[in-house]
PDB file of C-alpha atoms and ligand atoms in Angstrom:
ATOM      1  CA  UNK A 276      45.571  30.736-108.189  1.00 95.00           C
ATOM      2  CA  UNK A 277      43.795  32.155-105.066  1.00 97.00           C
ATOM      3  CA  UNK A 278      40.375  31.111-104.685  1.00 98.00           C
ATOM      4  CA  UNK A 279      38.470  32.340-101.801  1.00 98.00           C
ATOM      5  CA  UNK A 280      35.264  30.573-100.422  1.00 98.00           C
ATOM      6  CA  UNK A 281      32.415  32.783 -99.154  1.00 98.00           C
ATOM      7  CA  UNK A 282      28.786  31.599 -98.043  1.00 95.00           C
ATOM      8  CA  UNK A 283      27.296  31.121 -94.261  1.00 94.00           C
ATOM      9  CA  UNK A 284      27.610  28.413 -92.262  1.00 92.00           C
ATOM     10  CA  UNK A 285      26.503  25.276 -93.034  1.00 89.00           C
ATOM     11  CA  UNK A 286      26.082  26.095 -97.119  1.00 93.00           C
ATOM     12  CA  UNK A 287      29.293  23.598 -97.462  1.00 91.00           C
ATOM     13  CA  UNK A 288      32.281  25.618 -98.211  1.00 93.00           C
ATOM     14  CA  UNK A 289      34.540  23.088 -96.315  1.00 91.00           C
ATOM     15  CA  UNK A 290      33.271  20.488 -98.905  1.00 90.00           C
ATOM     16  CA  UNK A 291      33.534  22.544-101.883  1.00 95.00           C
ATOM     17  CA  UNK A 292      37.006  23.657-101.192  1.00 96.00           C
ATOM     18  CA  UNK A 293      38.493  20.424-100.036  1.00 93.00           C
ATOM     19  CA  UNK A 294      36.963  18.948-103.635  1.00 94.00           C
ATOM     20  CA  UNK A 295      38.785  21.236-105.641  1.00 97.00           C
ATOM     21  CA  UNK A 296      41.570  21.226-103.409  1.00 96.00           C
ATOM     22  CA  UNK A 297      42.027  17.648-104.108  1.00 94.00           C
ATOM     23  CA  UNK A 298      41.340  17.937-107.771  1.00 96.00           C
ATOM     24  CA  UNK A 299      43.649  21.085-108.887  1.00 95.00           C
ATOM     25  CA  UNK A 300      46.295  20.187-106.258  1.00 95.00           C
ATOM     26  CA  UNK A 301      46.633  23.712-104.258  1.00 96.00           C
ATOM     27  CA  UNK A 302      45.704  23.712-100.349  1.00 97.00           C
ATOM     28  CA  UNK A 303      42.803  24.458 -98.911  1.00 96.00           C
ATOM     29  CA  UNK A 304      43.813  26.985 -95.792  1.00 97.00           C
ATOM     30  CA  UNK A 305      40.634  26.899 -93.088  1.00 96.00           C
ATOM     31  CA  UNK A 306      41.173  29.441 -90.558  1.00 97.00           C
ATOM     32  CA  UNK A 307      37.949  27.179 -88.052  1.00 94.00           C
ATOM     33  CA  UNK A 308      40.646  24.038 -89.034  1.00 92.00           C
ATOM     34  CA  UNK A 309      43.870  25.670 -87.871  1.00 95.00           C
ATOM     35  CA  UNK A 310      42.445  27.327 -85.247  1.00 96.00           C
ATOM     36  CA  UNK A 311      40.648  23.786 -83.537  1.00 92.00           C
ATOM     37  CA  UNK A 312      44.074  22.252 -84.635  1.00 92.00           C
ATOM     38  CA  UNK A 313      45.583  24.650 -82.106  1.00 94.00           C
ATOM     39  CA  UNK A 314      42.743  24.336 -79.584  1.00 93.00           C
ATOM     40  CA  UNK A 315      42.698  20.604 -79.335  1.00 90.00           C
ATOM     41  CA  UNK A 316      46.825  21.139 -79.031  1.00 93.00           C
ATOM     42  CA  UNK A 317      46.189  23.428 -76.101  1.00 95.00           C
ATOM     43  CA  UNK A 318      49.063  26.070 -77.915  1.00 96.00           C
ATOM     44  CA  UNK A 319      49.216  29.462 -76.465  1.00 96.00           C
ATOM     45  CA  UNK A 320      46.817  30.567 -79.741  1.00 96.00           C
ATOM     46  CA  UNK A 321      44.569  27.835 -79.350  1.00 96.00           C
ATOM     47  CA  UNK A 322      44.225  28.875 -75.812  1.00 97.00           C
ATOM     48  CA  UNK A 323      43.106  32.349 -76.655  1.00 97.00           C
ATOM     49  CA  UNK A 324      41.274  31.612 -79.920  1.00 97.00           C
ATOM     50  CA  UNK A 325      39.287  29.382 -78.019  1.00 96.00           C
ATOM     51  CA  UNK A 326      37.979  32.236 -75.583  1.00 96.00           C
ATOM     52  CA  UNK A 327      35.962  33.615 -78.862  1.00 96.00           C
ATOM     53  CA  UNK A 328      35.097  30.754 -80.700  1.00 94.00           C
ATOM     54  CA  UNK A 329      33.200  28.673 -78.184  1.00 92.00           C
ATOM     55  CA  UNK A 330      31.058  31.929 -77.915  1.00 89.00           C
ATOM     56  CA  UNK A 331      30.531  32.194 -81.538  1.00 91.00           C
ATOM     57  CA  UNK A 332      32.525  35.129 -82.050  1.00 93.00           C
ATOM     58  CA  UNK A 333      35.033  36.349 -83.984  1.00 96.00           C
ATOM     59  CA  UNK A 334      38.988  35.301 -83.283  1.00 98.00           C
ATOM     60  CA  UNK A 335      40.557  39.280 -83.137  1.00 97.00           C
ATOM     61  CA  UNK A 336      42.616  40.845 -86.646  1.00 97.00           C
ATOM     62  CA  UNK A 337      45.741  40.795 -84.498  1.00 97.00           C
ATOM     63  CA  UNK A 338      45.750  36.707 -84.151  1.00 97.00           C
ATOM     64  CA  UNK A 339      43.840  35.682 -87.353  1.00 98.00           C
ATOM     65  CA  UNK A 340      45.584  38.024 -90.025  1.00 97.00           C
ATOM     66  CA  UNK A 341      49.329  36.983 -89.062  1.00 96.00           C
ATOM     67  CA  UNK A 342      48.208  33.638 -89.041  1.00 97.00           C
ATOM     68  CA  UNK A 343      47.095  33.468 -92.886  1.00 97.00           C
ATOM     69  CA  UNK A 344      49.577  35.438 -94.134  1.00 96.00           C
ATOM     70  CA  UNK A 345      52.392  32.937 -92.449  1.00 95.00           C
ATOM     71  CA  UNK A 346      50.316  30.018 -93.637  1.00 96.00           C
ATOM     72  CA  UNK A 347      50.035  31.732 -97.442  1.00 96.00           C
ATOM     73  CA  UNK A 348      54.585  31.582 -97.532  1.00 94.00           C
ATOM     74  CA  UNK A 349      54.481  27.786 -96.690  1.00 96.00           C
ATOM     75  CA  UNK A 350      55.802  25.546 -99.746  1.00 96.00           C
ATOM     76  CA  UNK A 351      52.545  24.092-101.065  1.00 96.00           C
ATOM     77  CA  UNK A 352      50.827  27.578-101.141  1.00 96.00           C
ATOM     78  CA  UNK A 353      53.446  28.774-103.747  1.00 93.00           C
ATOM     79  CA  UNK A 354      50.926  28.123-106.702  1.00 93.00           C
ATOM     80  CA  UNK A 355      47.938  29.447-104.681  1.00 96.00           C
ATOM     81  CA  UNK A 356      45.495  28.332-102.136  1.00 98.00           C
ATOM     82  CA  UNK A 357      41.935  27.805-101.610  1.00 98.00           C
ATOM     83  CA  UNK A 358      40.801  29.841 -98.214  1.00 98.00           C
ATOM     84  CA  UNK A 359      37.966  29.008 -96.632  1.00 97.00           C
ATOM     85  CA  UNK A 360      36.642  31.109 -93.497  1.00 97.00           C
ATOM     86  CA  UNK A 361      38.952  33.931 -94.234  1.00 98.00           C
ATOM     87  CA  UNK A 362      38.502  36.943 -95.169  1.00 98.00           C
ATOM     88  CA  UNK A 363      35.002  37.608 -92.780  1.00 97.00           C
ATOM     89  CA  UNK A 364      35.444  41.217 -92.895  1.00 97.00           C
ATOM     90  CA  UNK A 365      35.767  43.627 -94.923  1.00 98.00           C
ATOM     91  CA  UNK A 366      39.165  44.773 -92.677  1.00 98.00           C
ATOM     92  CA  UNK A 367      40.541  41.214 -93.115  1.00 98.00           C
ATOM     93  CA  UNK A 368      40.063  41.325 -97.080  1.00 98.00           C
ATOM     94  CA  UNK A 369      41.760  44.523 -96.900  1.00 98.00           C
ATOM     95  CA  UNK A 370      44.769  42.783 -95.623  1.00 98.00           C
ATOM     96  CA  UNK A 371      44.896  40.280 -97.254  1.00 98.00           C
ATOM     97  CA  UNK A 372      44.711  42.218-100.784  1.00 97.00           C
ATOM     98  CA  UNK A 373      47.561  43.718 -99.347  1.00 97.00           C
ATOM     99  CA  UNK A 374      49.773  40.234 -98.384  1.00 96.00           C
ATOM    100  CA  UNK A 375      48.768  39.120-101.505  1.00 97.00           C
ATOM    101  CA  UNK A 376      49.985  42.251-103.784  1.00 96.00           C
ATOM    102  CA  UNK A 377      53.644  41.786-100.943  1.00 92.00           C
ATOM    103  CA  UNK A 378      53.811  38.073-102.822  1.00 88.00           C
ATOM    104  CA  UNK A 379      52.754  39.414-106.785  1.00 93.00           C
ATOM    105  CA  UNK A 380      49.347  37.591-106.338  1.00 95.00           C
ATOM    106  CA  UNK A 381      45.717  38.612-106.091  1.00 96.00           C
ATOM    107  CA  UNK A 382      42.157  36.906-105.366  1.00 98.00           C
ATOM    108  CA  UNK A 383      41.063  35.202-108.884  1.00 97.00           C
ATOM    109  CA  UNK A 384      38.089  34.139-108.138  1.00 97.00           C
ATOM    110  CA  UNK A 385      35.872  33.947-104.848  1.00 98.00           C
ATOM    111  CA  UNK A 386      33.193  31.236-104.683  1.00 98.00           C
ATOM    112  CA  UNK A 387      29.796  31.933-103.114  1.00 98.00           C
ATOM    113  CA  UNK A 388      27.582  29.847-101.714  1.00 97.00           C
ATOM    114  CA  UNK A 389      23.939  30.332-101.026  1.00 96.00           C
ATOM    115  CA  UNK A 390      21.798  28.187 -98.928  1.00 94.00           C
ATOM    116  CA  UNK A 391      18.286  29.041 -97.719  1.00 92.00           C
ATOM    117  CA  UNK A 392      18.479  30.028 -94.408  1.00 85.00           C
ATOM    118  CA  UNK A 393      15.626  26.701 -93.845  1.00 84.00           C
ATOM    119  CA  UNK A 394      18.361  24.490 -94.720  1.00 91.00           C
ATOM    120  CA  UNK A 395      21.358  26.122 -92.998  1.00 90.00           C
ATOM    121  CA  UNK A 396      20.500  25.590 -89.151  1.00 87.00           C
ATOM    122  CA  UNK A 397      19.748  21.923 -90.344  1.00 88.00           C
ATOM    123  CA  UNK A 398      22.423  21.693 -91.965  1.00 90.00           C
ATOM    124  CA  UNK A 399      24.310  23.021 -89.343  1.00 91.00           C
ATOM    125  CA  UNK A 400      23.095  20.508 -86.411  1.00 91.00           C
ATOM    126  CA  UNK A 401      23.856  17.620 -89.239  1.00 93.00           C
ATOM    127  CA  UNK A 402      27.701  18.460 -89.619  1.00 93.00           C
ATOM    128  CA  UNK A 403      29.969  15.961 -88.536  1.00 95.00           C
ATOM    129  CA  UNK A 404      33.973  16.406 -88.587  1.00 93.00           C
ATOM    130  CA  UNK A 405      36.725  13.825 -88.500  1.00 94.00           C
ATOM    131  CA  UNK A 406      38.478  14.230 -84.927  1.00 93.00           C
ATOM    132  CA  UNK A 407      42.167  13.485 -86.568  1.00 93.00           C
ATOM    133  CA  UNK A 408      43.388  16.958 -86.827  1.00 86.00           C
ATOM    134  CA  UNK A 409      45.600  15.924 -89.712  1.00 88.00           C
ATOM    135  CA  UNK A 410      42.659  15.165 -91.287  1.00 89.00           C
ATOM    136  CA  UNK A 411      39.475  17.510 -90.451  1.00 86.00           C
ATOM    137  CA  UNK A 412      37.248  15.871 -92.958  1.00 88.00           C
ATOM    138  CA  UNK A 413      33.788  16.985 -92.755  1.00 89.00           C
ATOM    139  CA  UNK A 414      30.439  14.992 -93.551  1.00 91.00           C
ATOM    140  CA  UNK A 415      26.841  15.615 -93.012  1.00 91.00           C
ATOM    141  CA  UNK A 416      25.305  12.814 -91.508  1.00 94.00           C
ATOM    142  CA  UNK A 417      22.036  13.289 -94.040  1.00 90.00           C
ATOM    143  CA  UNK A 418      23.359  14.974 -97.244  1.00 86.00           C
ATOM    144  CA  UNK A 419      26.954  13.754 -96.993  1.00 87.00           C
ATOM    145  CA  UNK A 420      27.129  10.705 -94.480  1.00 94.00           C
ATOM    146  CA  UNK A 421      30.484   8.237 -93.998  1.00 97.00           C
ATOM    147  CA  UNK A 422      30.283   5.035 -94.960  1.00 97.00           C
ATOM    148  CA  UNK A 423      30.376   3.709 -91.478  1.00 97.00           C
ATOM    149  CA  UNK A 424      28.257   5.533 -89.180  1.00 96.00           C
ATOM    150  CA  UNK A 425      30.654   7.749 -86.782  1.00 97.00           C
ATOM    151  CA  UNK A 426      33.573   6.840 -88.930  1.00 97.00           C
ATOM    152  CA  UNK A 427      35.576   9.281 -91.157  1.00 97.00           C
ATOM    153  CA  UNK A 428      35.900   7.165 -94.673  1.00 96.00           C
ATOM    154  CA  UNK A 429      39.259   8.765 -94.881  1.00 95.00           C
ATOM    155  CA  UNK A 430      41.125   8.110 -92.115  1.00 97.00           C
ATOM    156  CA  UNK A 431      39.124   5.785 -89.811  1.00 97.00           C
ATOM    157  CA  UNK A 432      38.840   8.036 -87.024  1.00 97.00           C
ATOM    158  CA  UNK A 433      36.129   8.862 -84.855  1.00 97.00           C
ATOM    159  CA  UNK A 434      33.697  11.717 -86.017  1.00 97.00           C
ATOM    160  CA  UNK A 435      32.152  14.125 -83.869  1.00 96.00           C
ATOM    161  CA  UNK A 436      30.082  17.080 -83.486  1.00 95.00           C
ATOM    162  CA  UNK A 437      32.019  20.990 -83.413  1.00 91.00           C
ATOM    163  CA  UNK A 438      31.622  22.042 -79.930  1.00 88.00           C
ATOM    164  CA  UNK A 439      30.045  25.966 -81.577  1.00 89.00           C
ATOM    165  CA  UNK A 440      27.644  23.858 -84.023  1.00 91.00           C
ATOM    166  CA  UNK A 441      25.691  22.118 -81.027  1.00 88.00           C
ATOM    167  CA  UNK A 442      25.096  25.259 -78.925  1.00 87.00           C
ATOM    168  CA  UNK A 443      21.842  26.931 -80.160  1.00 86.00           C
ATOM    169  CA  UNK A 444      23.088  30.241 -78.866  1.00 88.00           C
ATOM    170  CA  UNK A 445      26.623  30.002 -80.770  1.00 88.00           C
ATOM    171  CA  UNK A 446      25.089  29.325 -83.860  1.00 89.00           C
ATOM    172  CA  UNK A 447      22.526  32.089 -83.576  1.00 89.00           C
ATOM    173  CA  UNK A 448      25.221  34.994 -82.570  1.00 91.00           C
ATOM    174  CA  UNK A 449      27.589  33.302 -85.991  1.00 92.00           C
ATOM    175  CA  UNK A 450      24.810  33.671 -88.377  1.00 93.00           C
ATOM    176  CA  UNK A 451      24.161  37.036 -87.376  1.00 93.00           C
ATOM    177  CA  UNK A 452      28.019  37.671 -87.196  1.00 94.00           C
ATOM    178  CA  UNK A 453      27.830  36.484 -90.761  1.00 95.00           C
ATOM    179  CA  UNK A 454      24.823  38.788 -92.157  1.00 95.00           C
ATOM    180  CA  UNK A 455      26.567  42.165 -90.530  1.00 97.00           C
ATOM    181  CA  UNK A 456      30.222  41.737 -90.866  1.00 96.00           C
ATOM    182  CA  UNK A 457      30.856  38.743 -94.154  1.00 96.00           C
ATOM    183  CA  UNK A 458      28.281  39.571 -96.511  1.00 96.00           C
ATOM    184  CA  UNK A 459      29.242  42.883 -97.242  1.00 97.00           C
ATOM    185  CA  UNK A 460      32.107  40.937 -99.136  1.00 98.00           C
ATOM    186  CA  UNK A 461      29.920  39.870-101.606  1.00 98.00           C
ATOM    187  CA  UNK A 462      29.606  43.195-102.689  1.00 98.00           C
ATOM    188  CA  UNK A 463      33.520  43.462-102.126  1.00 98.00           C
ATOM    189  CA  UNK A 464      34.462  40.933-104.629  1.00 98.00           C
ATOM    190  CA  UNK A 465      31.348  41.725-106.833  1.00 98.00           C
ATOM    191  CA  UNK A 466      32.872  44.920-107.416  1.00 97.00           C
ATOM    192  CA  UNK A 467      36.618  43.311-108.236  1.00 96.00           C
ATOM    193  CA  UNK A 468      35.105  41.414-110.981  1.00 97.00           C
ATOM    194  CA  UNK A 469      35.956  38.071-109.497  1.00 97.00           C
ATOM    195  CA  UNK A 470      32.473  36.881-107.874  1.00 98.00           C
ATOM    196  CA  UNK A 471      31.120  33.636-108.656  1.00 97.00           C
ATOM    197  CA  UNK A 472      27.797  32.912-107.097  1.00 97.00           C
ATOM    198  CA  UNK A 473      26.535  29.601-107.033  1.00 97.00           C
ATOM    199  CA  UNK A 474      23.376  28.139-105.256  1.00 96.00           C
ATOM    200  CA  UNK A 475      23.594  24.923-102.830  1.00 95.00           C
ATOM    201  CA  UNK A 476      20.156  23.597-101.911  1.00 94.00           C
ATOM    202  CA  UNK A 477      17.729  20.298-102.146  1.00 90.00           C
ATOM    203  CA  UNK A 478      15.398  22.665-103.271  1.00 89.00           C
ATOM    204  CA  UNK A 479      17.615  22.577-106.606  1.00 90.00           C
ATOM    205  CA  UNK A 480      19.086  19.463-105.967  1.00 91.00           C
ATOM    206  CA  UNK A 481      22.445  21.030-106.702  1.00 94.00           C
ATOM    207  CA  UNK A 482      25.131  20.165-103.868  1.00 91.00           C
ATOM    208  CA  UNK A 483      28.413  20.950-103.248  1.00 92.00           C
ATOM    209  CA  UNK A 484      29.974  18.421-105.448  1.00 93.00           C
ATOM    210  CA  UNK A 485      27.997  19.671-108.298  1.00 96.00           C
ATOM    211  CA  UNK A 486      29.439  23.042-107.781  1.00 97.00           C
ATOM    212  CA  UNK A 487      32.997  21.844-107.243  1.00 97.00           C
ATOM    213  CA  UNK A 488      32.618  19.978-110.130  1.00 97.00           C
ATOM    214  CA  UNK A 489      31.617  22.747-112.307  1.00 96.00           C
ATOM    215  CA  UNK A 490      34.192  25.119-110.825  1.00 97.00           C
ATOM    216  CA  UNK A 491      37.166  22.770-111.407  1.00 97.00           C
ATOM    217  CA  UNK A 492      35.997  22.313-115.205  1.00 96.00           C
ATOM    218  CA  UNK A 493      36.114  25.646-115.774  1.00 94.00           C
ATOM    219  CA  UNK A 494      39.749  26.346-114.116  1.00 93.00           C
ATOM    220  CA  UNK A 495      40.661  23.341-116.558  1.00 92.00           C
ATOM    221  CA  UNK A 496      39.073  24.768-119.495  1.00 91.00           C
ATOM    222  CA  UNK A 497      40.736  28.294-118.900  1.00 79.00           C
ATOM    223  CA  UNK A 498      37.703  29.555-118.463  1.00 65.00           C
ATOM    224  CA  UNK A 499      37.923  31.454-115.207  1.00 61.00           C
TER     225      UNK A 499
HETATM  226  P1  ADP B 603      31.769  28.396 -89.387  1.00 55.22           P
HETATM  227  O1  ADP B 603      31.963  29.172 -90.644  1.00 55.22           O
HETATM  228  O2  ADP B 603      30.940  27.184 -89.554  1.00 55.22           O
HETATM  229  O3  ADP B 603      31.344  29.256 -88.235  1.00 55.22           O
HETATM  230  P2  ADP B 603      34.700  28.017 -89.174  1.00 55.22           P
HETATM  231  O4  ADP B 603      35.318  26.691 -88.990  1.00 55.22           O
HETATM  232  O5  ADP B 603      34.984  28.749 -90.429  1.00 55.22           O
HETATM  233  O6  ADP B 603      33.153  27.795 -88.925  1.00 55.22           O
HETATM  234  O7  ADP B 603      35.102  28.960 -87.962  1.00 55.22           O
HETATM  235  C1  ADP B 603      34.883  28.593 -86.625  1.00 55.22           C
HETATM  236  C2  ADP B 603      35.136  29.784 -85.723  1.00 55.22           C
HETATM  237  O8  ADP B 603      36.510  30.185 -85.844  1.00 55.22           O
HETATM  238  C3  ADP B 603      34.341  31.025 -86.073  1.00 55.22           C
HETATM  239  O9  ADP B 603      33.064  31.031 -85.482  1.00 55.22           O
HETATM  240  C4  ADP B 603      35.242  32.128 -85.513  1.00 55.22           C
HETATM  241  O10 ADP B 603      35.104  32.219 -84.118  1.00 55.22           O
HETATM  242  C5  ADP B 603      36.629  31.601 -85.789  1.00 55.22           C
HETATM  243  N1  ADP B 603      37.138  32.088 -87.100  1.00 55.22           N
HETATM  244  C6  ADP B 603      37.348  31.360 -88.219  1.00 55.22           C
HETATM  245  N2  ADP B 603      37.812  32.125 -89.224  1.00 55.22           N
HETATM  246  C7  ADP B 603      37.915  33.380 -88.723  1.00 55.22           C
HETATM  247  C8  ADP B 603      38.308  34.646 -89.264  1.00 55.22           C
HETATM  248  N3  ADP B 603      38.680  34.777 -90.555  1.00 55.22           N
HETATM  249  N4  ADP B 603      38.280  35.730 -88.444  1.00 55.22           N
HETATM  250  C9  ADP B 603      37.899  35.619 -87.160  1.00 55.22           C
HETATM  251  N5  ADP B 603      37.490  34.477 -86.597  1.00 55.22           N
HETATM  252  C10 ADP B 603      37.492  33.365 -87.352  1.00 55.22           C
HETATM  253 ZN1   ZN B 604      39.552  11.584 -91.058  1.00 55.22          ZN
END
């Protein structure tokens, strides 16, 4: 099964997707992850990546695309995957219907989130992640905090703030990234029949494990 998680930054589709992730056994593939994976390592693409990201810009098709589809032939992607962060244009979820259809698979079902945009800078400033790259847990020091303050409950490892989500200026230029080239997927996947659209917000009090936990009753029940 190929789930795909869409929604802006900050409405929690890190959280959602490592939740059902754990819960239906299938990987969750994060683009940001493998890319700050590869930054902190200093690689060649972390090197590069890095030149876009700390701006708040997009990582190039040429690096990004090759990278999922390698990651999508590993061993525990055989059954599907849970991506989060990719596709972000409408180019990249061209491609990847094509490496997809190469492997006899397709998107089942793609996961939106909706925050209001109140909530999303907050939430954005809030974010914590785990700074074991083998473990890139994320929390949200008020909605979603560790255990012990500044420690990941997971792992024990120091948490810290994404370099992108404390710059004012980087967070600005990704939202507006997100409004002109990602949401036009909505419409994308609205149109394939697979959208699922699901509000995250106090306002509601409905959170991401709500929505996880919905989602991954349904995949049990057959329902999706
Ligand atoms: P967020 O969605 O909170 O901005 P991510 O962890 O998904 O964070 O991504 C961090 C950064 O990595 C993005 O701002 C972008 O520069 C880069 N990135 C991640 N996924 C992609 C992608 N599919 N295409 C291009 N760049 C990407
Ligand atoms: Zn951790």
């Amino acid at each position: 099964m190929i789930i795909i998680m869409l929604g802006a930054q900050g409405t929690g589709k890190g959280t959602v997707a490592g939740l059902i992730s754990e819960q239906i056994g299938i990987p969750q593939i994060s683009t940001g992850d493998i890319f700050r994976k590869n930054i902190s390592e200093k690689t060649p693409l972390g090197i590069e990546a890095d030149k876009y990201i700390s701006k708040g810009n997009l990582v190039p098709d040429e690096i990004t695309v090759p990278m999922v589809d390698d990651r999508l032939t590993w061993e525990d992607a055989k059954n599907g995957a849970i991506l989060d962060g990719f596709p972000r244009t409408i180019e990249q979820a061209e491609k990847l219907d094509e490496i997809l259809q190469k492997n006899g698979k397709k998107v089942d079902l793609v996961i939106n989130l909706v925050t209001p945009k109140e909530e999303i800078i907050d939430r954005m400033l809030t974010r914590r992640v785990c700074t074991n790259q083998d473990c890139k847990a994320t929390y949200n020091i008020k909605l979603h905090p560790p255990k012990v303050e500044g420690i990941c409950d997971k792992c024990g490892s120091p948490l810290k703030q994404r370099a992108d989500d404390s710059d004012p200026e980087a967070i600005k230029r990704r939202l507006e990234i997100y409004e002109e080239k990602t949401s036009p997927l909505v419409e994308y996947y609205k149109n394939k029949g697979v959208l699922r659209t699901e509000e995250v917000s106090l306002s509601v009090n409905r959170m991401g494990k709500d929505v996880a936990e919905d989602v991954v009753r349904d995949i049990r029940n057959n329902s999706l």
